[in-house]
């Protein structure tokens, strides 16, 4: 059983992931109204308020562990913070001592070494449900299969491709081969999955320091994907989605390229499209609507 780690609320990540979990019959719960996750400050919590950042992440995992569940991160930014926290507590004795003392001060009895057993990441767990996932596929991004297309007829005959873009803390998120099975999943969906050196770059953290530089550098990545000839971008971090989708016009402006709109999807949305459940993917929250996906009973 998973406890959904949803720090975004009503985002495309949140909506689509919950619907995929439901369709794949993966049991999960959400926090009741009496509890809430502690805010940890994100990227700048790490570098400006490390001890509160660590305690907040420990506390959030604790909420799941006390119920015998795993805290299921739905996107890479959240998961990176959890992994970074546990790794730091294993290797830094002074910070470990601080967390233990803080827990004792708040009368919380917790074995922090056990917390590593109580975190999970949505893309990584999909392989455990591969059989029911295969049964759920109704459509394909490939033009060479027998599946009925879930896409508009005015698309390329060669099928669809995407370029992956990870978050700025991807190194923290791939220590357990969390992404190992993504190419296999995409192959099942008939989707050509590209991972290039630009996939590992991210400049979203610059937004709080130099907003124009953040848009310019993110625009270079955005158009790096476009120049590969892919049909859409596949993102794993909310911060990447925000700048590629919500701020795409600004990215185009500051990287000085001609406007070429390209949609940005997360893995849960890609799955729902192939499940013939695109209406449940949260596409209405996108500024750049995926033109090729049939949802709301029509092609966008």
PDB file of C-alpha atoms in Angstrom:
ATOM      1  CA  UNK A   1       0.000   0.000   0.000  1.00  0.00           C
ATOM      2  CA  UNK A   2       1.269   3.455  -0.926  1.00  0.00           C
ATOM      3  CA  UNK A   3       0.703   6.859   0.605  1.00  0.00           C
ATOM      4  CA  UNK A   4       0.630   9.348  -2.240  1.00  0.00           C
ATOM      5  CA  UNK A   5       3.231  12.087  -1.831  1.00  0.00           C
ATOM      6  CA  UNK A   6       1.360  14.862  -3.594  1.00  0.00           C
ATOM      7  CA  UNK A   7       2.905  18.257  -2.914  1.00  0.00           C
ATOM      8  CA  UNK A   8       1.388  19.793  -6.036  1.00  0.00           C
ATOM      9  CA  UNK A   9      -2.384  19.390  -5.681  1.00  0.00           C
ATOM     10  CA  UNK A  10      -4.503  19.327  -8.832  1.00  0.00           C
ATOM     11  CA  UNK A  11      -1.519  19.300 -11.185  1.00  0.00           C
ATOM     12  CA  UNK A  12      -1.215  17.135 -14.326  1.00  0.00           C
ATOM     13  CA  UNK A  13       1.191  14.942 -12.338  1.00  0.00           C
ATOM     14  CA  UNK A  14      -1.263  14.504  -9.482  1.00  0.00           C
ATOM     15  CA  UNK A  15      -4.380  13.940 -11.575  1.00  0.00           C
ATOM     16  CA  UNK A  16      -2.815  11.587 -14.120  1.00  0.00           C
ATOM     17  CA  UNK A  17      -0.848   9.541 -11.593  1.00  0.00           C
ATOM     18  CA  UNK A  18      -3.849   8.884  -9.384  1.00  0.00           C
ATOM     19  CA  UNK A  19      -5.871   7.736 -12.383  1.00  0.00           C
ATOM     20  CA  UNK A  20      -3.103   5.396 -13.559  1.00  0.00           C
ATOM     21  CA  UNK A  21      -2.854   3.886 -10.072  1.00  0.00           C
ATOM     22  CA  UNK A  22      -6.602   3.317 -10.118  1.00  0.00           C
ATOM     23  CA  UNK A  23      -6.637   1.696 -13.574  1.00  0.00           C
ATOM     24  CA  UNK A  24      -3.696  -0.571 -12.715  1.00  0.00           C
ATOM     25  CA  UNK A  25      -5.358  -1.501  -9.406  1.00  0.00           C
ATOM     26  CA  UNK A  26      -2.381  -0.278  -7.405  1.00  0.00           C
ATOM     27  CA  UNK A  27      -3.609   0.396  -3.867  1.00  0.00           C
ATOM     28  CA  UNK A  28      -2.892   3.842  -2.468  1.00  0.00           C
ATOM     29  CA  UNK A  29      -4.227   6.311   0.060  1.00  0.00           C
ATOM     30  CA  UNK A  30      -3.958  10.053   0.564  1.00  0.00           C
ATOM     31  CA  UNK A  31      -3.545  12.004   3.789  1.00  0.00           C
ATOM     32  CA  UNK A  32      -6.743  12.693   5.660  1.00  0.00           C
ATOM     33  CA  UNK A  33      -7.761  16.238   6.522  1.00  0.00           C
ATOM     34  CA  UNK A  34      -6.192  15.992   9.980  1.00  0.00           C
ATOM     35  CA  UNK A  35      -2.648  15.627   8.644  1.00  0.00           C
ATOM     36  CA  UNK A  36      -0.412  17.404   6.168  1.00  0.00           C
ATOM     37  CA  UNK A  37       3.068  17.072   4.777  1.00  0.00           C
ATOM     38  CA  UNK A  38       5.671  19.493   6.072  1.00  0.00           C
ATOM     39  CA  UNK A  39       7.010  22.045   3.597  1.00  0.00           C
ATOM     40  CA  UNK A  40      10.763  21.642   3.121  1.00  0.00           C
ATOM     41  CA  UNK A  41      11.731  24.568   0.924  1.00  0.00           C
ATOM     42  CA  UNK A  42      12.739  22.557  -2.137  1.00  0.00           C
ATOM     43  CA  UNK A  43      15.971  23.408  -3.909  1.00  0.00           C
ATOM     44  CA  UNK A  44      16.689  26.428  -1.731  1.00  0.00           C
ATOM     45  CA  UNK A  45      15.801  24.498   1.391  1.00  0.00           C
ATOM     46  CA  UNK A  46      18.783  22.291   0.626  1.00  0.00           C
ATOM     47  CA  UNK A  47      21.247  25.145   0.362  1.00  0.00           C
ATOM     48  CA  UNK A  48      19.767  27.715   2.741  1.00  0.00           C
ATOM     49  CA  UNK A  49      18.001  25.848   5.531  1.00  0.00           C
ATOM     50  CA  UNK A  50      19.404  22.332   5.448  1.00  0.00           C
ATOM     51  CA  UNK A  51      18.388  21.119   8.912  1.00  0.00           C
ATOM     52  CA  UNK A  52      14.683  22.109   8.568  1.00  0.00           C
ATOM     53  CA  UNK A  53      14.768  20.673   5.030  1.00  0.00           C
ATOM     54  CA  UNK A  54      16.023  17.316   6.318  1.00  0.00           C
ATOM     55  CA  UNK A  55      13.593  17.166   9.212  1.00  0.00           C
ATOM     56  CA  UNK A  56      10.621  17.955   6.963  1.00  0.00           C
ATOM     57  CA  UNK A  57      11.541  15.143   4.575  1.00  0.00           C
ATOM     58  CA  UNK A  58      12.093  12.697   7.458  1.00  0.00           C
ATOM     59  CA  UNK A  59       8.731  13.716   8.916  1.00  0.00           C
ATOM     60  CA  UNK A  60       6.950  13.181   5.588  1.00  0.00           C
ATOM     61  CA  UNK A  61       8.389   9.684   5.192  1.00  0.00           C
ATOM     62  CA  UNK A  62       7.498   8.995   8.815  1.00  0.00           C
ATOM     63  CA  UNK A  63       3.806   9.629   8.087  1.00  0.00           C
ATOM     64  CA  UNK A  64       3.868   6.701   5.682  1.00  0.00           C
ATOM     65  CA  UNK A  65       6.083   4.450   7.808  1.00  0.00           C
ATOM     66  CA  UNK A  66       3.842   4.751  10.880  1.00  0.00           C
ATOM     67  CA  UNK A  67       0.986   3.368   8.763  1.00  0.00           C
ATOM     68  CA  UNK A  68       3.142   0.598   7.300  1.00  0.00           C
ATOM     69  CA  UNK A  69       3.024   2.214   3.846  1.00  0.00           C
ATOM     70  CA  UNK A  70       5.513   3.550   1.315  1.00  0.00           C
ATOM     71  CA  UNK A  71       5.567   7.223   0.498  1.00  0.00           C
ATOM     72  CA  UNK A  72       5.031   7.296  -3.265  1.00  0.00           C
ATOM     73  CA  UNK A  73       6.604  10.309  -4.958  1.00  0.00           C
ATOM     74  CA  UNK A  74       4.760  11.193  -8.157  1.00  0.00           C
ATOM     75  CA  UNK A  75       7.451  13.381  -9.708  1.00  0.00           C
ATOM     76  CA  UNK A  76      11.212  13.694  -9.676  1.00  0.00           C
ATOM     77  CA  UNK A  77      11.647  16.892  -7.649  1.00  0.00           C
ATOM     78  CA  UNK A  78       9.869  15.349  -4.658  1.00  0.00           C
ATOM     79  CA  UNK A  79      11.614  12.010  -4.969  1.00  0.00           C
ATOM     80  CA  UNK A  80      15.035  13.653  -5.272  1.00  0.00           C
ATOM     81  CA  UNK A  81      14.554  15.414  -1.955  1.00  0.00           C
ATOM     82  CA  UNK A  82      13.627  12.170  -0.216  1.00  0.00           C
ATOM     83  CA  UNK A  83      16.601  10.244  -1.613  1.00  0.00           C
ATOM     84  CA  UNK A  84      19.018  13.106  -0.909  1.00  0.00           C
ATOM     85  CA  UNK A  85      17.802  13.307   2.693  1.00  0.00           C
ATOM     86  CA  UNK A  86      18.260   9.617   3.436  1.00  0.00           C
ATOM     87  CA  UNK A  87      21.628   9.481   1.715  1.00  0.00           C
ATOM     88  CA  UNK A  88      22.882  12.463   3.704  1.00  0.00           C
ATOM     89  CA  UNK A  89      21.717  10.976   7.002  1.00  0.00           C
ATOM     90  CA  UNK A  90      23.625   7.776   6.226  1.00  0.00           C
ATOM     91  CA  UNK A  91      26.850   9.646   5.541  1.00  0.00           C
ATOM     92  CA  UNK A  92      26.850  12.710   7.784  1.00  0.00           C
ATOM     93  CA  UNK A  93      26.983  11.875  11.480  1.00  0.00           C
ATOM     94  CA  UNK A  94      26.409  15.416  12.734  1.00  0.00           C
ATOM     95  CA  UNK A  95      23.229  15.842  10.681  1.00  0.00           C
ATOM     96  CA  UNK A  96      22.102  12.376  11.693  1.00  0.00           C
ATOM     97  CA  UNK A  97      22.588  13.324  15.342  1.00  0.00           C
ATOM     98  CA  UNK A  98      20.597  16.525  14.815  1.00  0.00           C
ATOM     99  CA  UNK A  99      17.623  14.640  13.315  1.00  0.00           C
ATOM    100  CA  UNK A 100      17.645  12.031  16.091  1.00  0.00           C
ATOM    101  CA  UNK A 101      17.741  14.773  18.736  1.00  0.00           C
ATOM    102  CA  UNK A 102      14.943  16.698  17.035  1.00  0.00           C
ATOM    103  CA  UNK A 103      12.762  13.601  16.874  1.00  0.00           C
ATOM    104  CA  UNK A 104      13.370  12.892  20.562  1.00  0.00           C
ATOM    105  CA  UNK A 105      12.585  16.528  21.400  1.00  0.00           C
ATOM    106  CA  UNK A 106       9.198  16.077  19.742  1.00  0.00           C
ATOM    107  CA  UNK A 107       8.654  12.712  21.478  1.00  0.00           C
ATOM    108  CA  UNK A 108       8.808  10.824  18.196  1.00  0.00           C
ATOM    109  CA  UNK A 109      10.221   7.310  18.379  1.00  0.00           C
ATOM    110  CA  UNK A 110      11.616   6.478  14.968  1.00  0.00           C
ATOM    111  CA  UNK A 111      14.387   4.303  13.542  1.00  0.00           C
ATOM    112  CA  UNK A 112      15.671   6.523  10.757  1.00  0.00           C
ATOM    113  CA  UNK A 113      17.585   3.617   9.210  1.00  0.00           C
ATOM    114  CA  UNK A 114      14.249   2.007   8.364  1.00  0.00           C
ATOM    115  CA  UNK A 115      12.975   4.996   6.408  1.00  0.00           C
ATOM    116  CA  UNK A 116      14.698   3.796   3.231  1.00  0.00           C
ATOM    117  CA  UNK A 117      12.123   0.989   3.141  1.00  0.00           C
ATOM    118  CA  UNK A 118       9.276   3.481   3.039  1.00  0.00           C
ATOM    119  CA  UNK A 119       9.866   5.503  -0.115  1.00  0.00           C
ATOM    120  CA  UNK A 120       8.964   4.696  -3.713  1.00  0.00           C
ATOM    121  CA  UNK A 121       8.840   6.478  -7.050  1.00  0.00           C
ATOM    122  CA  UNK A 122       5.990   6.218  -9.536  1.00  0.00           C
ATOM    123  CA  UNK A 123       7.982   5.486 -12.737  1.00  0.00           C
ATOM    124  CA  UNK A 124      10.022   2.843 -10.903  1.00  0.00           C
ATOM    125  CA  UNK A 125       7.065   0.831  -9.575  1.00  0.00           C
ATOM    126  CA  UNK A 126       5.343   0.463 -12.951  1.00  0.00           C
ATOM    127  CA  UNK A 127       7.428  -2.567 -13.849  1.00  0.00           C
ATOM    128  CA  UNK A 128       5.924  -4.420 -10.873  1.00  0.00           C
ATOM    129  CA  UNK A 129       2.519  -4.137 -12.546  1.00  0.00           C
ATOM    130  CA  UNK A 130       3.637  -4.874 -16.088  1.00  0.00           C
ATOM    131  CA  UNK A 131       1.095  -7.646 -16.713  1.00  0.00           C
ATOM    132  CA  UNK A 132      -1.971  -5.540 -15.934  1.00  0.00           C
ATOM    133  CA  UNK A 133      -0.348  -2.614 -17.719  1.00  0.00           C
ATOM    134  CA  UNK A 134      -0.062  -4.675 -20.890  1.00  0.00           C
ATOM    135  CA  UNK A 135      -3.724  -5.649 -20.577  1.00  0.00           C
ATOM    136  CA  UNK A 136      -4.707  -1.992 -20.211  1.00  0.00           C
ATOM    137  CA  UNK A 137      -3.125  -0.818 -23.470  1.00  0.00           C
ATOM    138  CA  UNK A 138      -5.795   0.000 -26.034  1.00  0.00           C
ATOM    139  CA  UNK A 139      -3.876   2.328 -28.343  1.00  0.00           C
ATOM    140  CA  UNK A 140      -0.330   2.719 -29.531  1.00  0.00           C
ATOM    141  CA  UNK A 141       1.926   5.572 -30.586  1.00  0.00           C
ATOM    142  CA  UNK A 142       3.268   3.312 -33.322  1.00  0.00           C
ATOM    143  CA  UNK A 143       1.812   3.111 -36.803  1.00  0.00           C
ATOM    144  CA  UNK A 144       3.022  -0.466 -37.257  1.00  0.00           C
ATOM    145  CA  UNK A 145       0.846  -2.227 -34.679  1.00  0.00           C
ATOM    146  CA  UNK A 146      -2.666  -3.612 -34.774  1.00  0.00           C
ATOM    147  CA  UNK A 147      -3.875  -1.206 -32.119  1.00  0.00           C
ATOM    148  CA  UNK A 148      -6.441   1.400 -33.053  1.00  0.00           C
ATOM    149  CA  UNK A 149      -4.720   4.799 -33.045  1.00  0.00           C
ATOM    150  CA  UNK A 150      -5.468   7.074 -30.094  1.00  0.00           C
ATOM    151  CA  UNK A 151      -4.214   9.986 -32.084  1.00  0.00           C
ATOM    152  CA  UNK A 152      -5.409  12.410 -34.716  1.00  0.00           C
ATOM    153  CA  UNK A 153      -5.173  11.153 -38.296  1.00  0.00           C
ATOM    154  CA  UNK A 154      -3.056  14.119 -39.441  1.00  0.00           C
ATOM    155  CA  UNK A 155       0.139  12.759 -37.912  1.00  0.00           C
ATOM    156  CA  UNK A 156       3.341  11.304 -39.260  1.00  0.00           C
ATOM    157  CA  UNK A 157       3.168   7.807 -40.660  1.00  0.00           C
ATOM    158  CA  UNK A 158       6.318   6.714 -38.896  1.00  0.00           C
ATOM    159  CA  UNK A 159       4.822   6.805 -35.426  1.00  0.00           C
ATOM    160  CA  UNK A 160       5.642   9.007 -32.470  1.00  0.00           C
ATOM    161  CA  UNK A 161       8.832   9.837 -30.655  1.00  0.00           C
ATOM    162  CA  UNK A 162       9.649  11.742 -27.490  1.00  0.00           C
ATOM    163  CA  UNK A 163      12.738  13.147 -25.835  1.00  0.00           C
ATOM    164  CA  UNK A 164      13.158  12.661 -22.094  1.00  0.00           C
ATOM    165  CA  UNK A 165      13.983  15.581 -19.820  1.00  0.00           C
ATOM    166  CA  UNK A 166      14.846  15.000 -16.185  1.00  0.00           C
ATOM    167  CA  UNK A 167      14.965  17.434 -13.290  1.00  0.00           C
ATOM    168  CA  UNK A 168      17.895  19.343 -11.892  1.00  0.00           C
ATOM    169  CA  UNK A 169      18.526  16.741  -9.184  1.00  0.00           C
ATOM    170  CA  UNK A 170      18.337  13.676 -11.399  1.00  0.00           C
ATOM    171  CA  UNK A 171      21.592  12.277  -9.996  1.00  0.00           C
ATOM    172  CA  UNK A 172      19.808  11.685  -6.696  1.00  0.00           C
ATOM    173  CA  UNK A 173      16.965   9.833  -8.387  1.00  0.00           C
ATOM    174  CA  UNK A 174      18.721   7.203 -10.418  1.00  0.00           C
ATOM    175  CA  UNK A 175      20.873   5.513  -7.770  1.00  0.00           C
ATOM    176  CA  UNK A 176      18.643   2.434  -7.666  1.00  0.00           C
ATOM    177  CA  UNK A 177      18.103   2.200 -11.421  1.00  0.00           C
ATOM    178  CA  UNK A 178      14.698   3.822 -10.997  1.00  0.00           C
ATOM    179  CA  UNK A 179      14.508   4.590 -14.731  1.00  0.00           C
ATOM    180  CA  UNK A 180      15.845   1.270 -15.930  1.00  0.00           C
ATOM    181  CA  UNK A 181      12.528   0.014 -17.297  1.00  0.00           C
ATOM    182  CA  UNK A 182      11.237   3.219 -18.930  1.00  0.00           C
ATOM    183  CA  UNK A 183      12.545   2.307 -22.430  1.00  0.00           C
ATOM    184  CA  UNK A 184      10.861  -1.099 -22.104  1.00  0.00           C
ATOM    185  CA  UNK A 185       7.569   0.540 -21.140  1.00  0.00           C
ATOM    186  CA  UNK A 186       7.772   2.953 -24.052  1.00  0.00           C
ATOM    187  CA  UNK A 187       8.450   0.088 -26.436  1.00  0.00           C
ATOM    188  CA  UNK A 188       5.208  -1.532 -25.265  1.00  0.00           C
ATOM    189  CA  UNK A 189       3.436   1.722 -26.063  1.00  0.00           C
ATOM    190  CA  UNK A 190       4.968   1.952 -29.523  1.00  0.00           C
ATOM    191  CA  UNK A 191       6.773   5.140 -28.525  1.00  0.00           C
ATOM    192  CA  UNK A 192      10.336   5.900 -29.593  1.00  0.00           C
ATOM    193  CA  UNK A 193      12.079   7.141 -26.440  1.00  0.00           C
ATOM    194  CA  UNK A 194      15.157   9.314 -26.871  1.00  0.00           C
ATOM    195  CA  UNK A 195      17.597  10.156 -24.115  1.00  0.00           C
ATOM    196  CA  UNK A 196      20.429  12.525 -25.045  1.00  0.00           C
ATOM    197  CA  UNK A 197      22.966  14.646 -23.140  1.00  0.00           C
ATOM    198  CA  UNK A 198      20.419  17.489 -22.990  1.00  0.00           C
ATOM    199  CA  UNK A 199      18.050  15.153 -21.129  1.00  0.00           C
ATOM    200  CA  UNK A 200      20.247  15.518 -18.052  1.00  0.00           C
ATOM    201  CA  UNK A 201      20.388  19.313 -18.093  1.00  0.00           C
ATOM    202  CA  UNK A 202      18.081  21.608 -16.147  1.00  0.00           C
ATOM    203  CA  UNK A 203      18.119  25.313 -15.431  1.00  0.00           C
ATOM    204  CA  UNK A 204      14.854  25.739 -13.547  1.00  0.00           C
ATOM    205  CA  UNK A 205      16.722  26.596 -10.331  1.00  0.00           C
ATOM    206  CA  UNK A 206      17.955  29.791 -11.993  1.00  0.00           C
ATOM    207  CA  UNK A 207      14.430  31.221 -11.932  1.00  0.00           C
ATOM    208  CA  UNK A 208      14.939  32.574  -8.409  1.00  0.00           C
ATOM    209  CA  UNK A 209      18.338  34.075  -9.283  1.00  0.00           C
ATOM    210  CA  UNK A 210      18.231  35.273 -12.896  1.00  0.00           C
ATOM    211  CA  UNK A 211      14.820  34.738 -14.472  1.00  0.00           C
ATOM    212  CA  UNK A 212      15.889  35.772 -17.971  1.00  0.00           C
ATOM    213  CA  UNK A 213      18.829  33.376 -17.881  1.00  0.00           C
ATOM    214  CA  UNK A 214      16.513  30.605 -16.668  1.00  0.00           C
ATOM    215  CA  UNK A 215      14.210  31.165 -19.652  1.00  0.00           C
ATOM    216  CA  UNK A 216      17.060  31.458 -22.139  1.00  0.00           C
ATOM    217  CA  UNK A 217      18.855  28.291 -21.030  1.00  0.00           C
ATOM    218  CA  UNK A 218      15.605  26.334 -20.645  1.00  0.00           C
ATOM    219  CA  UNK A 219      14.615  27.525 -24.115  1.00  0.00           C
ATOM    220  CA  UNK A 220      17.832  26.087 -25.502  1.00  0.00           C
ATOM    221  CA  UNK A 221      16.861  22.716 -24.027  1.00  0.00           C
ATOM    222  CA  UNK A 222      13.292  23.032 -25.272  1.00  0.00           C
ATOM    223  CA  UNK A 223      14.419  23.684 -28.832  1.00  0.00           C
ATOM    224  CA  UNK A 224      17.118  21.060 -28.515  1.00  0.00           C
ATOM    225  CA  UNK A 225      14.246  18.606 -28.155  1.00  0.00           C
ATOM    226  CA  UNK A 226      12.278  20.190 -30.974  1.00  0.00           C
ATOM    227  CA  UNK A 227      15.294  20.038 -33.269  1.00  0.00           C
ATOM    228  CA  UNK A 228      15.429  16.267 -32.775  1.00  0.00           C
ATOM    229  CA  UNK A 229      12.114  16.078 -34.593  1.00  0.00           C
ATOM    230  CA  UNK A 230      10.190  14.549 -31.690  1.00  0.00           C
ATOM    231  CA  UNK A 231       6.434  14.928 -31.332  1.00  0.00           C
ATOM    232  CA  UNK A 232       6.425  15.859 -27.659  1.00  0.00           C
ATOM    233  CA  UNK A 233       8.666  16.118 -24.629  1.00  0.00           C
ATOM    234  CA  UNK A 234       8.500  13.631 -21.756  1.00  0.00           C
ATOM    235  CA  UNK A 235       9.272  15.207 -18.378  1.00  0.00           C
ATOM    236  CA  UNK A 236       9.617  13.697 -14.943  1.00  0.00           C
ATOM    237  CA  UNK A 237       9.902  16.803 -12.741  1.00  0.00           C
ATOM    238  CA  UNK A 238       7.182  19.353 -12.070  1.00  0.00           C
ATOM    239  CA  UNK A 239       9.717  22.176 -12.341  1.00  0.00           C
ATOM    240  CA  UNK A 240      10.579  21.076 -15.884  1.00  0.00           C
ATOM    241  CA  UNK A 241       6.917  20.836 -16.858  1.00  0.00           C
ATOM    242  CA  UNK A 242       6.255  24.301 -15.476  1.00  0.00           C
ATOM    243  CA  UNK A 243       8.979  25.992 -17.510  1.00  0.00           C
ATOM    244  CA  UNK A 244       8.451  23.958 -20.699  1.00  0.00           C
ATOM    245  CA  UNK A 245       4.654  24.293 -20.692  1.00  0.00           C
ATOM    246  CA  UNK A 246       3.554  27.291 -18.630  1.00  0.00           C
ATOM    247  CA  UNK A 247       6.577  29.385 -19.600  1.00  0.00           C
ATOM    248  CA  UNK A 248       7.152  28.107 -23.131  1.00  0.00           C
ATOM    249  CA  UNK A 249       6.399  31.493 -24.689  1.00  0.00           C
ATOM    250  CA  UNK A 250       9.028  33.122 -22.485  1.00  0.00           C
ATOM    251  CA  UNK A 251      11.556  30.366 -23.199  1.00  0.00           C
ATOM    252  CA  UNK A 252      11.066  31.001 -26.921  1.00  0.00           C
ATOM    253  CA  UNK A 253      11.452  34.746 -26.470  1.00  0.00           C
ATOM    254  CA  UNK A 254      14.651  34.636 -24.427  1.00  0.00           C
ATOM    255  CA  UNK A 255      16.419  31.932 -26.428  1.00  0.00           C
ATOM    256  CA  UNK A 256      15.589  33.933 -29.566  1.00  0.00           C
ATOM    257  CA  UNK A 257      13.979  31.182 -31.631  1.00  0.00           C
ATOM    258  CA  UNK A 258      10.962  31.282 -33.899  1.00  0.00           C
ATOM    259  CA  UNK A 259       7.824  30.024 -32.202  1.00  0.00           C
ATOM    260  CA  UNK A 260       7.267  26.282 -32.562  1.00  0.00           C
ATOM    261  CA  UNK A 261       4.870  24.974 -29.933  1.00  0.00           C
ATOM    262  CA  UNK A 262       5.499  21.486 -28.593  1.00  0.00           C
ATOM    263  CA  UNK A 263       3.522  19.733 -25.841  1.00  0.00           C
ATOM    264  CA  UNK A 264       5.018  18.357 -22.650  1.00  0.00           C
ATOM    265  CA  UNK A 265       3.670  15.146 -21.098  1.00  0.00           C
ATOM    266  CA  UNK A 266       4.542  13.101 -18.050  1.00  0.00           C
ATOM    267  CA  UNK A 267       4.705   9.313 -17.974  1.00  0.00           C
ATOM    268  CA  UNK A 268       1.281   8.904 -16.353  1.00  0.00           C
ATOM    269  CA  UNK A 269      -0.315  10.978 -19.120  1.00  0.00           C
ATOM    270  CA  UNK A 270       1.433   8.922 -21.777  1.00  0.00           C
ATOM    271  CA  UNK A 271       0.045   5.755 -20.211  1.00  0.00           C
ATOM    272  CA  UNK A 272      -3.494   7.124 -19.940  1.00  0.00           C
ATOM    273  CA  UNK A 273      -3.437   8.078 -23.608  1.00  0.00           C
ATOM    274  CA  UNK A 274      -2.646   4.467 -24.503  1.00  0.00           C
ATOM    275  CA  UNK A 275      -5.247   3.220 -22.015  1.00  0.00           C
ATOM    276  CA  UNK A 276      -7.876   5.235 -23.970  1.00  0.00           C
ATOM    277  CA  UNK A 277      -8.282   7.377 -20.854  1.00  0.00           C
ATOM    278  CA  UNK A 278      -6.867  10.664 -22.134  1.00  0.00           C
ATOM    279  CA  UNK A 279      -9.838  12.514 -20.616  1.00  0.00           C
ATOM    280  CA  UNK A 280      -8.375  11.637 -17.207  1.00  0.00           C
ATOM    281  CA  UNK A 281      -4.868  12.945 -17.878  1.00  0.00           C
ATOM    282  CA  UNK A 282      -5.333  16.571 -16.818  1.00  0.00           C
ATOM    283  CA  UNK A 283      -4.604  17.999 -20.257  1.00  0.00           C
ATOM    284  CA  UNK A 284      -6.969  20.898 -19.561  1.00  0.00           C
ATOM    285  CA  UNK A 285      -4.293  22.237 -17.194  1.00  0.00           C
ATOM    286  CA  UNK A 286      -1.725  22.515 -20.009  1.00  0.00           C
ATOM    287  CA  UNK A 287      -1.027  25.756 -21.805  1.00  0.00           C
ATOM    288  CA  UNK A 288       0.347  23.789 -24.764  1.00  0.00           C
ATOM    289  CA  UNK A 289      -2.352  21.215 -25.423  1.00  0.00           C
ATOM    290  CA  UNK A 290      -1.166  17.949 -27.013  1.00  0.00           C
ATOM    291  CA  UNK A 291      -2.736  18.448 -30.433  1.00  0.00           C
ATOM    292  CA  UNK A 292      -2.388  14.785 -31.399  1.00  0.00           C
ATOM    293  CA  UNK A 293      -4.283  13.218 -28.486  1.00  0.00           C
ATOM    294  CA  UNK A 294      -7.989  12.543 -28.692  1.00  0.00           C
ATOM    295  CA  UNK A 295      -9.602  13.678 -25.475  1.00  0.00           C
ATOM    296  CA  UNK A 296     -12.926  15.300 -24.592  1.00  0.00           C
ATOM    297  CA  UNK A 297     -14.243  13.110 -27.425  1.00  0.00           C
ATOM    298  CA  UNK A 298     -12.275  14.966 -30.070  1.00  0.00           C
ATOM    299  CA  UNK A 299      -8.776  15.656 -31.269  1.00  0.00           C
ATOM    300  CA  UNK A 300      -7.309  18.701 -29.578  1.00  0.00           C
TER     301      UNK A 300
END
